[in-house]
Amino acid sequence: MPKALDKVWSECLDIIKDIVEWQHFKTWFEPIRAVELKGNVLVIQVPSQFFYEYLEEHYVNLLAKTLRRVLGKDAQLEYRIMVDSGNHQNKPLTMDVPAQGYKTFSNNEMDFPLVINNPVKNPFVIPGLKKMQIDPQLNPIYTFETFIEGDCNRVARRAGKTVAEKPGANSFNPLVIYGGVGLGKTHLAQAIGNEVKRSQASKVVLYVSSEKFINQFVDHSRNNAINDFIHFYQLIDVLIIDDVQFFNRAEKSQDAFFAIFNHLHQSGKQLILTSDKAPKDMEGVQERLLSRFRWGLSADVLIPDYDTRIEILERKMKNDGLDMPKEVVKYLAYNINSNVRELEGALISLLAQSSLNRRDIDLELAKRVLRNFVKTSSKEITIEVIQKMVCDYFDISYDKLLQKTRKREIVQARQITMFLAKAFTKNSLKTIGEHFGGRDHTTVIHSCQTVKDLMDTDHSFRENVIELQQKVQLVAM
Ligand code: ADP
Ligand code: MG
């Protein structure tokens, strides 16, 4: 009996959930409705054209593979795109389109990292395998052009460029790129691979995660085929191994890697490794390997500063042909300072929300999305915070702000502070007055009115207030 629609889709979601990051799952898969199963064609309803395009661009392979697993190898995917959600008089307007990217997706037998679960006894010995046939396993979107340089990654990026120009023939061998999660290690390592492939197509490049390497090794040791495994790796000109910290639990794999490393290094081949820690701090990795890691260059990637975060966001938007107000870009860059992956995740969620709700991206929406997105302590804006911001802005001391004086700059700064306190906090006028040396609520009302009047008449005053408003907005969630 054929599986029921709901069951098919829930099985698909179970698989996808394990693969896709949680936030992306929520953003891109939860809103999907499975609406029809016509034989081996599953129809999924997506909320908008944008949504459909995004899935096609980023997830069609995953959807295809998953569907084949659940429904069999002839499974097909079709989208039902919501064109208009309708109302009580009109039915929703939808449009059905077959998955496009799906057609070009092939089950490539040469896909080495996929062969791990393959029953073929020894996938590395494929008769007539030529070096050129080795798929580098690179993601083409990870290039130097899309990798923004900042103080946070300058050394690593420049070393990467040098390595890409002269793989093997430079003093950065191996190149070890290390740093925390989501800071661009994989991107940079793959950019090197992509650049080598672009400029020196005959070079054999291979990107592999250390986990895959270990799994392959284990598979081959079971089949008494360790030599084939090692020989395969010795064919590579540029070997990129991602996240080598995971070698720490795999003693035997380290032995194999040691042999491969020595062979490649002696033959003038390039090694590029990434890790979450500097070689000197890696635990559980054999000393003889660590000492070799130190032969070349270890370069770290750090959290990008605010300006670099802005640049990363703007570049991403440009690449994807997107636009949103500068204040929103600033807001994201200001509030997400953990790592670049989170920054991208927030941008994607924001786009999805804007597409789901059919509304333009503005600060309001950004705030809403971010509230659910990052675990940022939702910063309560207090009168004290505003006072401090205004003092910093006009470069006056806190004491001065509260002083009884007729000096115009001070009086105006105080009035602006009260105005902002009223706008951005939930405090009563009385409480606000108390924070300014015990002034009463009528003073606060008068100050707010004065600020409004001045904003209408004095251009530079208005500029100052607006800029301060933006600053406070950035801090407020
Ligand atoms: P890591 O491997 O260090 O955990 P990734 O290389 O996977 O991090 O990077 C996470 C995401 O952030 C990727 O989508 C990557 O393209 C992006 N990214 C990281 N650093 C930069 C950068 N300097 N410029 C542009 N994108 C970046
Ligand atoms: Mg990585």
PDB file of N, CA and C in Angstrom, residues 187-232:
ATOM      1  N   HIS A 187      34.970  28.195   4.769  1.00  0.00           N
ATOM      2  CA  HIS A 187      34.872  29.064   3.597  1.00  0.00           C
ATOM      3  C   HIS A 187      36.261  29.354   3.013  1.00  0.00           C
ATOM      4  N   LEU A 188      37.156  29.767   3.874  1.00  0.00           N
ATOM      5  CA  LEU A 188      38.484  30.150   3.411  1.00  0.00           C
ATOM      6  C   LEU A 188      39.240  28.946   2.839  1.00  0.00           C
ATOM      7  N   ALA A 189      39.169  27.828   3.537  1.00  0.00           N
ATOM      8  CA  ALA A 189      39.877  26.630   3.065  1.00  0.00           C
ATOM      9  C   ALA A 189      39.341  26.216   1.686  1.00  0.00           C
ATOM     10  N   GLN A 190      38.041  26.296   1.527  1.00  0.00           N
ATOM     11  CA  GLN A 190      37.463  25.916   0.239  1.00  0.00           C
ATOM     12  C   GLN A 190      37.762  26.959  -0.840  1.00  0.00           C
ATOM     13  N   ALA A 191      37.865  28.220  -0.416  1.00  0.00           N
ATOM     14  CA  ALA A 191      38.198  29.270  -1.391  1.00  0.00           C
ATOM     15  C   ALA A 191      39.557  28.968  -2.019  1.00  0.00           C
ATOM     16  N   ILE A 192      40.466  28.477  -1.201  1.00  0.00           N
ATOM     17  CA  ILE A 192      41.786  28.120  -1.737  1.00  0.00           C
ATOM     18  C   ILE A 192      41.619  27.019  -2.783  1.00  0.00           C
ATOM     19  N   GLY A 193      40.857  25.996  -2.425  1.00  0.00           N
ATOM     20  CA  GLY A 193      40.628  24.886  -3.356  1.00  0.00           C
ATOM     21  C   GLY A 193      39.977  25.358  -4.645  1.00  0.00           C
ATOM     22  N   ASN A 194      38.965  26.191  -4.524  1.00  0.00           N
ATOM     23  CA  ASN A 194      38.271  26.685  -5.715  1.00  0.00           C
ATOM     24  C   ASN A 194      39.193  27.521  -6.595  1.00  0.00           C
ATOM     25  N   GLU A 195      40.028  28.323  -5.936  1.00  0.00           N
ATOM     26  CA  GLU A 195      40.935  29.178  -6.698  1.00  0.00           C
ATOM     27  C   GLU A 195      41.964  28.318  -7.451  1.00  0.00           C
ATOM     28  N   VAL A 196      42.478  27.290  -6.807  1.00  0.00           N
ATOM     29  CA  VAL A 196      43.437  26.405  -7.480  1.00  0.00           C
ATOM     30  C   VAL A 196      42.755  25.752  -8.684  1.00  0.00           C
ATOM     31  N   LYS A 197      41.546  25.288  -8.483  1.00  0.00           N
ATOM     32  CA  LYS A 197      40.830  24.627  -9.580  1.00  0.00           C
ATOM     33  C   LYS A 197      40.598  25.592 -10.747  1.00  0.00           C
ATOM     34  N   ARG A 198      40.338  26.855 -10.394  1.00  0.00           N
ATOM     35  CA  ARG A 198      40.059  27.847 -11.427  1.00  0.00           C
ATOM     36  C   ARG A 198      41.318  28.168 -12.239  1.00  0.00           C
ATOM     37  N   SER A 199      42.443  28.342 -11.526  1.00  0.00           N
ATOM     38  CA  SER A 199      43.629  28.822 -12.245  1.00  0.00           C
ATOM     39  C   SER A 199      44.538  27.682 -12.705  1.00  0.00           C
ATOM     40  N   GLN A 200      44.431  26.526 -12.042  1.00  0.00           N
ATOM     41  CA  GLN A 200      45.306  25.407 -12.422  1.00  0.00           C
ATOM     42  C   GLN A 200      44.477  24.134 -12.465  1.00  0.00           C
ATOM     43  N   ALA A 201      43.661  24.052 -13.481  1.00  0.00           N
ATOM     44  CA  ALA A 201      42.632  23.016 -13.521  1.00  0.00           C
ATOM     45  C   ALA A 201      43.184  21.601 -13.433  1.00  0.00           C
ATOM     46  N   SER A 202      44.425  21.412 -13.823  1.00  0.00           N
ATOM     47  CA  SER A 202      44.944  20.043 -13.830  1.00  0.00           C
ATOM     48  C   SER A 202      45.306  19.555 -12.427  1.00  0.00           C
ATOM     49  N   LYS A 203      45.400  20.469 -11.489  1.00  0.00           N
ATOM     50  CA  LYS A 203      45.741  20.051 -10.123  1.00  0.00           C
ATOM     51  C   LYS A 203      44.574  19.291  -9.495  1.00  0.00           C
ATOM     52  N   VAL A 204      44.933  18.232  -8.773  1.00  0.00           N
ATOM     53  CA  VAL A 204      43.901  17.444  -8.105  1.00  0.00           C
ATOM     54  C   VAL A 204      43.683  18.002  -6.707  1.00  0.00           C
ATOM     55  N   VAL A 205      42.491  18.512  -6.496  1.00  0.00           N
ATOM     56  CA  VAL A 205      42.153  19.113  -5.207  1.00  0.00           C
ATOM     57  C   VAL A 205      41.138  18.203  -4.535  1.00  0.00           C
ATOM     58  N   LEU A 206      41.254  18.038  -3.236  1.00  0.00           N
ATOM     59  CA  LEU A 206      40.212  17.301  -2.517  1.00  0.00           C
ATOM     60  C   LEU A 206      39.940  17.964  -1.185  1.00  0.00           C
ATOM     61  N   TYR A 207      38.655  18.232  -0.964  1.00  0.00           N
ATOM     62  CA  TYR A 207      38.222  18.741   0.339  1.00  0.00           C
ATOM     63  C   TYR A 207      37.533  17.606   1.081  1.00  0.00           C
ATOM     64  N   VAL A 208      37.917  17.382   2.318  1.00  0.00           N
ATOM     65  CA  VAL A 208      37.262  16.335   3.099  1.00  0.00           C
ATOM     66  C   VAL A 208      37.245  16.754   4.571  1.00  0.00           C
ATOM     67  N   SER A 209      36.156  16.458   5.233  1.00  0.00           N
ATOM     68  CA  SER A 209      36.140  16.742   6.665  1.00  0.00           C
ATOM     69  C   SER A 209      36.873  15.623   7.381  1.00  0.00           C
ATOM     70  N   SER A 210      37.415  15.928   8.542  1.00  0.00           N
ATOM     71  CA  SER A 210      38.172  14.890   9.237  1.00  0.00           C
ATOM     72  C   SER A 210      37.245  13.730   9.597  1.00  0.00           C
ATOM     73  N   GLU A 211      35.976  14.025   9.856  1.00  0.00           N
ATOM     74  CA  GLU A 211      35.052  12.933  10.183  1.00  0.00           C
ATOM     75  C   GLU A 211      34.895  11.974   9.008  1.00  0.00           C
ATOM     76  N   LYS A 212      34.777  12.542   7.816  1.00  0.00           N
ATOM     77  CA  LYS A 212      34.646  11.680   6.642  1.00  0.00           C
ATOM     78  C   LYS A 212      35.910  10.874   6.436  1.00  0.00           C
ATOM     79  N   PHE A 213      37.024  11.550   6.626  1.00  0.00           N
ATOM     80  CA  PHE A 213      38.309  10.872   6.482  1.00  0.00           C
ATOM     81  C   PHE A 213      38.362   9.675   7.436  1.00  0.00           C
ATOM     82  N   ILE A 214      37.956   9.915   8.669  1.00  0.00           N
ATOM     83  CA  ILE A 214      37.999   8.847   9.674  1.00  0.00           C
ATOM     84  C   ILE A 214      37.041   7.711   9.293  1.00  0.00           C
ATOM     85  N   ASN A 215      35.838   8.079   8.882  1.00  0.00           N
ATOM     86  CA  ASN A 215      34.873   7.041   8.476  1.00  0.00           C
ATOM     87  C   ASN A 215      35.383   6.214   7.316  1.00  0.00           C
ATOM     88  N   GLN A 216      35.963   6.886   6.341  1.00  0.00           N
ATOM     89  CA  GLN A 216      36.521   6.159   5.198  1.00  0.00           C
ATOM     90  C   GLN A 216      37.621   5.221   5.665  1.00  0.00           C
ATOM     91  N   PHE A 217      38.430   5.733   6.555  1.00  0.00           N
ATOM     92  CA  PHE A 217      39.537   4.908   7.034  1.00  0.00           C
ATOM     93  C   PHE A 217      39.008   3.654   7.735  1.00  0.00           C
ATOM     94  N   VAL A 218      38.029   3.855   8.594  1.00  0.00           N
ATOM     95  CA  VAL A 218      37.479   2.725   9.347  1.00  0.00           C
ATOM     96  C   VAL A 218      36.899   1.685   8.383  1.00  0.00           C
ATOM     97  N   ASP A 219      36.182   2.191   7.401  1.00  0.00           N
ATOM     98  CA  ASP A 219      35.621   1.307   6.382  1.00  0.00           C
ATOM     99  C   ASP A 219      36.680   0.472   5.691  1.00  0.00           C
ATOM    100  N   HIS A 220      37.756   1.139   5.364  1.00  0.00           N
ATOM    101  CA  HIS A 220      38.807   0.441   4.633  1.00  0.00           C
ATOM    102  C   HIS A 220      39.607  -0.490   5.495  1.00  0.00           C
ATOM    103  N   SER A 221      39.722  -0.151   6.764  1.00  0.00           N
ATOM    104  CA  SER A 221      40.476  -1.088   7.600  1.00  0.00           C
ATOM    105  C   SER A 221      39.658  -2.364   7.803  1.00  0.00           C
ATOM    106  N   ARG A 222      38.339  -2.221   7.850  1.00  0.00           N
ATOM    107  CA  ARG A 222      37.493  -3.416   7.938  1.00  0.00           C
ATOM    108  C   ARG A 222      37.672  -4.321   6.732  1.00  0.00           C
ATOM    109  N   ASN A 223      37.885  -3.689   5.587  1.00  0.00           N
ATOM    110  CA  ASN A 223      38.006  -4.465   4.356  1.00  0.00           C
ATOM    111  C   ASN A 223      39.451  -4.749   3.975  1.00  0.00           C
ATOM    112  N   ASN A 224      40.332  -4.597   4.927  1.00  0.00           N
ATOM    113  CA  ASN A 224      41.756  -4.798   4.649  1.00  0.00           C
ATOM    114  C   ASN A 224      42.223  -4.002   3.439  1.00  0.00           C
ATOM    115  N   ALA A 225      41.811  -2.809   3.351  1.00  0.00           N
ATOM    116  CA  ALA A 225      42.140  -2.033   2.164  1.00  0.00           C
ATOM    117  C   ALA A 225      42.801  -0.705   2.536  1.00  0.00           C
ATOM    118  N   ILE A 226      43.524  -0.732   3.636  1.00  0.00           N
ATOM    119  CA  ILE A 226      44.146   0.515   4.088  1.00  0.00           C
ATOM    120  C   ILE A 226      45.130   1.059   3.056  1.00  0.00           C
ATOM    121  N   ASN A 227      45.847   0.152   2.406  1.00  0.00           N
ATOM    122  CA  ASN A 227      46.810   0.626   1.409  1.00  0.00           C
ATOM    123  C   ASN A 227      46.138   1.372   0.276  1.00  0.00           C
ATOM    124  N   ASP A 228      44.992   0.843  -0.155  1.00  0.00           N
ATOM    125  CA  ASP A 228      44.263   1.542  -1.224  1.00  0.00           C
ATOM    126  C   ASP A 228      43.840   2.927  -0.757  1.00  0.00           C
ATOM    127  N   PHE A 229      43.405   2.959   0.474  1.00  0.00           N
ATOM    128  CA  PHE A 229      42.981   4.230   1.057  1.00  0.00           C
ATOM    129  C   PHE A 229      44.135   5.235   1.022  1.00  0.00           C
ATOM    130  N   ILE A 230      45.275   4.793   1.496  1.00  0.00           N
ATOM    131  CA  ILE A 230      46.420   5.701   1.541  1.00  0.00           C
ATOM    132  C   ILE A 230      46.866   6.086   0.129  1.00  0.00           C
ATOM    133  N   HIS A 231      46.863   5.099  -0.757  1.00  0.00           N
ATOM    134  CA  HIS A 231      47.266   5.403  -2.134  1.00  0.00           C
ATOM    135  C   HIS A 231      46.345   6.427  -2.781  1.00  0.00           C
ATOM    136  N   PHE A 232      45.076   6.278  -2.519  1.00  0.00           N
ATOM    137  CA  PHE A 232      44.138   7.244  -3.081  1.00  0.00           C
ATOM    138  C   PHE A 232      44.510   8.655  -2.640  1.00  0.00           C
TER     139      PHE A 232
END
